XYZ file of C-alpha atoms in Angstrom:
359
model
C -9.344 -27.450 26.317
C -9.668 -23.683 26.005
C -8.934 -22.157 22.598
C -7.182 -18.940 21.627
C -10.592 -17.380 20.914
C -11.792 -18.330 24.415
C -8.768 -16.594 25.925
C -9.221 -13.454 23.828
C -12.911 -13.351 24.760
C -11.992 -13.477 28.457
C -9.341 -10.776 28.034
C -11.779 -8.549 26.153
C -13.659 -8.224 29.445
C -10.637 -6.696 31.211
C -11.279 -2.945 31.069
C -8.506 -0.367 31.030
C -8.490 2.924 32.948
C -8.116 4.860 29.690
C -11.116 3.116 28.147
C -11.401 0.025 26.012
C -9.984 -3.362 26.927
C -6.856 -5.411 26.432
C -8.049 -6.853 23.118
C -9.545 -3.717 21.561
C -6.359 -1.808 22.417
C -4.312 -4.576 20.730
C -2.166 -5.273 23.803
C -2.342 -9.099 23.766
C 0.524 -11.047 22.237
C 1.790 -14.646 21.988
C -1.335 -16.503 23.116
C -0.476 -20.180 23.532
C -2.302 -23.177 24.981
C -0.365 -26.282 25.997
C -2.572 -28.907 27.600
C -4.287 -27.203 30.534
C -1.809 -24.288 30.665
C -2.531 -20.970 28.957
C 0.126 -18.289 28.446
C 0.022 -14.820 26.936
C 1.863 -11.512 26.900
C 0.383 -8.087 27.659
C 2.379 -5.449 25.800
C 2.041 -1.991 27.311
C 2.738 1.131 25.218
C 5.722 2.072 27.401
C 7.763 0.816 30.324
C 6.242 3.503 32.561
C 2.697 2.346 31.812
C 3.729 -1.294 32.246
C 4.855 -0.532 35.809
C 1.294 0.596 36.597
C -0.411 -2.412 35.031
C 0.339 -5.164 37.544
C -3.293 -5.181 38.836
C -4.540 -5.545 35.263
C -2.055 -8.338 34.577
C -3.218 -10.182 37.665
C -6.882 -9.707 36.750
C -6.232 -10.976 33.234
C -4.401 -14.016 34.546
C -7.232 -14.776 36.966
C -9.880 -14.394 34.220
C -8.135 -16.871 31.945
C -7.523 -19.303 34.825
C -11.310 -19.532 35.308
C -11.899 -20.842 31.777
C -12.975 -24.440 31.356
C -9.997 -26.646 30.641
C -7.446 -24.209 32.093
C -5.825 -25.131 35.390
C -2.927 -22.711 35.122
C -2.647 -19.301 33.460
C 0.467 -17.211 33.058
C 0.456 -13.566 31.962
C 3.650 -11.616 31.352
C 3.895 -7.838 31.088
C 6.078 -6.423 28.341
C 6.880 -2.987 26.951
C 9.092 -1.461 24.260
C 12.606 -0.623 25.355
C 14.968 1.971 24.020
C 16.687 -0.770 22.030
C 13.436 -1.326 20.125
C 13.038 2.289 19.053
C 13.538 2.741 15.315
C 16.813 4.242 14.168
C 16.949 6.424 11.095
C 15.546 4.333 8.260
C 15.352 5.912 4.847
C 12.287 4.985 2.831
C 12.094 5.773 -0.839
C 15.190 5.223 -2.982
C 15.792 3.737 -6.392
C 14.846 0.054 -6.644
C 17.543 -2.562 -6.484
C 18.169 -4.888 -9.445
C 16.298 -8.157 -9.183
C 15.954 -11.172 -11.457
C 12.253 -11.714 -11.942
C 9.392 -11.856 -9.422
C 10.224 -13.371 -6.029
C 8.110 -14.761 -3.234
C 7.624 -12.341 -0.339
C 9.454 -13.880 2.614
C 7.063 -14.889 5.393
C 3.979 -14.908 3.143
C 2.210 -17.905 1.611
C 0.033 -15.982 -0.876
C -0.209 -12.393 -2.119
C -3.572 -10.994 -3.215
C -3.712 -7.497 -4.729
C -6.835 -5.346 -4.425
C -7.044 -2.862 -7.281
C -9.325 -0.444 -9.082
C -9.077 1.420 -12.320
C -10.075 4.708 -10.716
C -10.106 6.293 -7.286
C -13.094 6.785 -5.032
C -14.662 3.356 -5.471
C -13.907 2.153 -1.925
C -10.962 -0.111 -2.710
C -9.093 0.712 0.524
C -12.232 0.185 2.601
C -12.732 -3.219 0.985
C -9.063 -4.102 1.564
C -9.129 -3.199 5.271
C -12.411 -4.963 6.009
C -11.504 -8.042 3.986
C -8.224 -8.342 5.920
C -10.043 -8.021 9.261
C -12.731 -10.496 8.201
C -10.085 -13.048 7.210
C -8.303 -12.573 10.543
C -11.593 -13.082 12.414
C -11.942 -16.426 10.655
C -8.599 -17.576 12.010
C -6.343 -16.756 9.072
C -2.902 -15.181 9.478
C -3.289 -11.960 7.515
C -1.081 -9.065 6.471
C -2.189 -5.768 4.921
C 0.251 -3.718 2.845
C -0.884 -0.197 2.000
C 0.856 0.345 -1.340
C -0.866 3.652 -2.099
C 2.275 5.745 -1.657
C 0.715 9.105 -2.498
C -2.479 8.655 -0.480
C -2.011 6.019 2.238
C -5.278 5.609 4.138
C -4.858 2.287 5.949
C -3.234 3.769 9.098
C -6.399 5.825 9.666
C -8.805 3.038 8.728
C -6.993 0.493 10.913
C -6.457 2.884 13.840
C -2.644 2.586 13.696
C -0.468 5.559 14.618
C 2.885 4.226 15.871
C 6.011 4.254 13.740
C 7.171 0.730 12.889
C 10.346 -0.325 14.692
C 13.625 -1.183 12.982
C 16.191 -2.285 15.568
C 18.948 -2.805 13.002
C 18.023 -0.050 10.549
C 17.281 -2.659 7.877
C 14.444 -4.965 8.941
C 11.112 -3.209 9.522
C 8.844 -4.565 12.237
C 5.247 -3.883 11.137
C 2.370 -2.897 13.408
C -0.476 -5.142 14.502
C -4.016 -3.766 14.232
C -7.143 -5.815 14.948
C -5.204 -9.048 14.470
C -3.782 -7.924 11.099
C -0.070 -7.382 10.403
C 0.031 -3.881 8.914
C 2.551 -1.832 6.958
C 2.073 1.497 5.192
C 4.322 4.263 3.943
C 1.980 6.510 5.939
C 3.462 5.066 9.144
C 6.985 6.047 8.135
C 6.489 9.627 6.949
C 5.028 12.826 8.376
C 1.268 12.523 7.693
C 1.044 16.277 7.100
C 3.651 16.222 4.321
C 2.932 15.406 0.698
C 4.935 12.650 -0.972
C 6.552 14.358 -3.964
C 8.453 11.497 -5.556
C 9.205 10.392 -9.070
C 8.505 6.847 -10.242
C 11.836 5.283 -9.213
C 11.382 6.392 -5.597
C 7.861 4.935 -5.528
C 9.225 1.680 -6.883
C 12.053 1.648 -4.352
C 9.687 2.288 -1.431
C 7.403 -0.556 -2.465
C 10.371 -2.893 -2.898
C 11.474 -2.023 0.645
C 8.032 -2.721 2.088
C 7.905 -6.052 0.309
C 11.422 -7.177 1.118
C 12.464 -5.508 4.372
C 9.287 -5.952 6.437
C 9.171 -8.944 8.795
C 6.020 -10.425 7.281
C 5.306 -13.151 9.826
C 2.439 -13.689 12.210
C 2.730 -11.748 15.451
C 1.750 -14.542 17.848
C 4.194 -17.225 16.811
C 6.291 -16.136 13.872
C 4.539 -18.434 11.395
C 4.242 -17.363 7.750
C 1.169 -15.334 6.876
C -1.555 -17.205 5.025
C -2.179 -14.170 2.858
C -0.884 -10.642 2.324
C -3.563 -8.254 1.054
C -1.970 -5.439 -0.980
C -4.063 -2.281 -1.253
C -2.915 -0.794 -4.551
C -3.346 2.840 -5.627
C -5.862 3.615 -8.378
C -4.804 3.286 -11.977
C -2.220 1.262 -13.859
C 1.102 2.895 -13.015
C 4.516 2.347 -11.474
C 3.342 0.764 -8.202
C 1.226 -1.869 -9.936
C 4.034 -2.650 -12.368
C 6.583 -2.907 -9.558
C 4.414 -5.216 -7.463
C 3.735 -7.658 -10.284
C 7.317 -7.704 -11.580
C 9.162 -7.769 -8.232
C 6.846 -10.091 -6.283
C 4.907 -13.234 -7.069
C 1.270 -12.099 -6.969
C -1.085 -15.049 -6.715
C -4.182 -13.134 -7.719
C -5.924 -9.792 -7.998
C -9.334 -8.558 -6.926
C -10.768 -5.619 -8.878
C -13.219 -3.306 -7.104
C -15.574 -1.051 -9.051
C -18.820 0.818 -8.653
C -21.576 -0.249 -11.073
C -21.738 2.792 -13.366
C -20.260 2.781 -16.851
C -17.582 5.413 -16.109
C -16.079 3.286 -13.316
C -16.328 0.119 -15.390
C -14.338 1.746 -18.188
C -11.390 2.104 -15.809
C -11.973 -1.289 -14.193
C -11.548 -2.870 -17.631
C -8.153 -1.160 -17.916
C -7.113 -2.623 -14.565
C -8.200 -6.075 -15.733
C -6.248 -5.637 -18.960
C -3.178 -4.559 -16.975
C -3.250 -7.734 -14.893
C -3.730 -9.809 -18.048
C -0.664 -8.124 -19.557
C 1.326 -8.839 -16.389
C 0.004 -12.436 -16.328
C -1.562 -11.983 -12.884
C -4.635 -14.205 -12.335
C -7.926 -12.470 -11.508
C -9.530 -13.796 -8.329
C -12.755 -11.936 -9.082
C -14.662 -8.655 -9.154
C -16.483 -6.835 -6.356
C -19.279 -4.313 -6.901
C -19.059 -1.608 -4.251
C -21.676 1.085 -3.507
C -24.155 -1.207 -5.230
C -27.298 -0.050 -3.422
C -28.392 2.459 -0.801
C -30.993 1.612 1.830
C -32.576 4.689 3.387
C -32.218 4.367 7.187
C -35.508 6.242 7.698
C -37.916 4.657 5.251
C -36.055 1.570 4.056
C -36.288 2.547 0.380
C -33.624 0.982 -1.824
C -31.956 3.333 -4.324
C -29.313 2.596 -6.949
C -27.253 5.776 -6.759
C -24.511 4.500 -9.077
C -26.596 1.962 -10.931
C -26.757 -1.696 -9.997
C -25.459 -4.962 -11.385
C -22.927 -3.522 -13.813
C -19.961 -5.314 -12.261
C -21.786 -8.639 -12.086
C -22.702 -8.297 -15.768
C -19.098 -7.427 -16.647
C -17.810 -10.462 -14.719
C -20.245 -12.706 -16.573
C -19.262 -11.182 -19.928
C -15.566 -11.821 -19.239
C -16.066 -15.226 -17.660
C -14.625 -14.054 -14.325
C -15.890 -14.806 -10.797
C -18.217 -12.220 -9.247
C -17.337 -12.122 -5.550
C -20.230 -10.029 -4.285
C -21.988 -6.669 -4.069
C -21.614 -4.248 -1.155
C -24.050 -1.395 -0.412
C -23.310 2.223 0.421
C -23.354 2.193 4.201
C -22.916 5.008 6.720
C -21.555 2.761 9.476
C -18.828 1.512 7.142
C -17.635 5.067 6.580
C -17.873 6.038 10.248
C -16.050 2.891 11.365
C -13.247 3.529 8.897
C -12.820 7.102 10.087
C -12.707 5.857 13.685
C -10.032 3.256 12.958
C -12.272 0.260 13.683
C -13.310 -1.416 10.418
C -16.970 -2.387 10.311
C -15.957 -6.046 9.809
C -14.933 -6.108 13.493
C -18.532 -5.792 14.655
C -21.832 -7.480 14.013
C -24.631 -6.731 11.599
C -25.267 -6.836 7.873
C -22.018 -5.216 6.713
C -19.830 -7.328 8.988
C -21.571 -10.420 7.641
C -21.141 -9.196 4.053
C -17.392 -8.932 4.528
C -17.364 -12.281 6.326
C -19.044 -13.781 3.239
C -16.355 -12.229 1.029
C -13.680 -13.689 3.302
C -15.265 -17.145 3.224
C -15.422 -16.982 -0.565
C -11.750 -15.979 -0.782
C -10.786 -18.820 1.567
C -12.708 -21.316 -0.554
C -11.239 -20.053 -3.839
C -7.666 -19.186 -2.905
C -6.608 -20.179 0.605
C -8.149 -23.595 1.133
């Protein structure tokens, strides 16, 4: 019997006139296999484009029908309608009263990714870890909780505004198999967010409680929601850990002493909030010269591993400074989507997280 991965592999060979393919453009939805019958939906960006895609739909259906174990394939074209367009939805108000931390509806586990200071690659780690988990078959969400500097829309290649048919429930975007939500998708990217603490707290509460956090192919609960926190130990971190049940936190740091000083503060914050530490990641650990192969320790090396050992905490791995990682993030295609050393490094991190936290 053909699997979902077999179907996606076949659909990835269906090229589009504008470049890319059905899978890379994230147009495939609701892949199901029942016996020898395979079904899926192709979601076009608009009704007008959908009317021009019948040849592509037919080609996709024929490609899947040729797979071993498939005797019948059915592809349906879909597109947003006016009813799906988001009405006015205000983001950023004072938080609503709540009695203690609550489980995020539609999510099995919440893992926060934090750092004591900015510039250590926390958002890059969050995006690639989410993609790597999705590639290993997990149902994954990614919440960009950095209200002042949301970077996940760029890193994940997402530009659409999330829909809200009723003005209350927010339908997140899907990027590279990951359910994605960011304040950056709701506001003008050219405008600065000039909010006091209560508005930050209210916005985060909305993104936790009003987003339909379920898997896009079948509506099942997400295995894990990765929350990319802003640097520091402020209102957003406090709101997350007091409004939602956070199952664990990963702290990212570079190896040098200055970064570790702030990483220790992040660890102390989670201890104060009684949030378990999943482990520490050393980012920008080494640099391999692409011309001569020389290995340099620009920010030192091994400091995070030593700190984890000193504190009796798991050390999840070390990641090098890598040009392709930066370029891939700027292009909206995280490096974990591809092949090579960095993709495998993030796959190793994902496997470790599955073994420790997800089972």
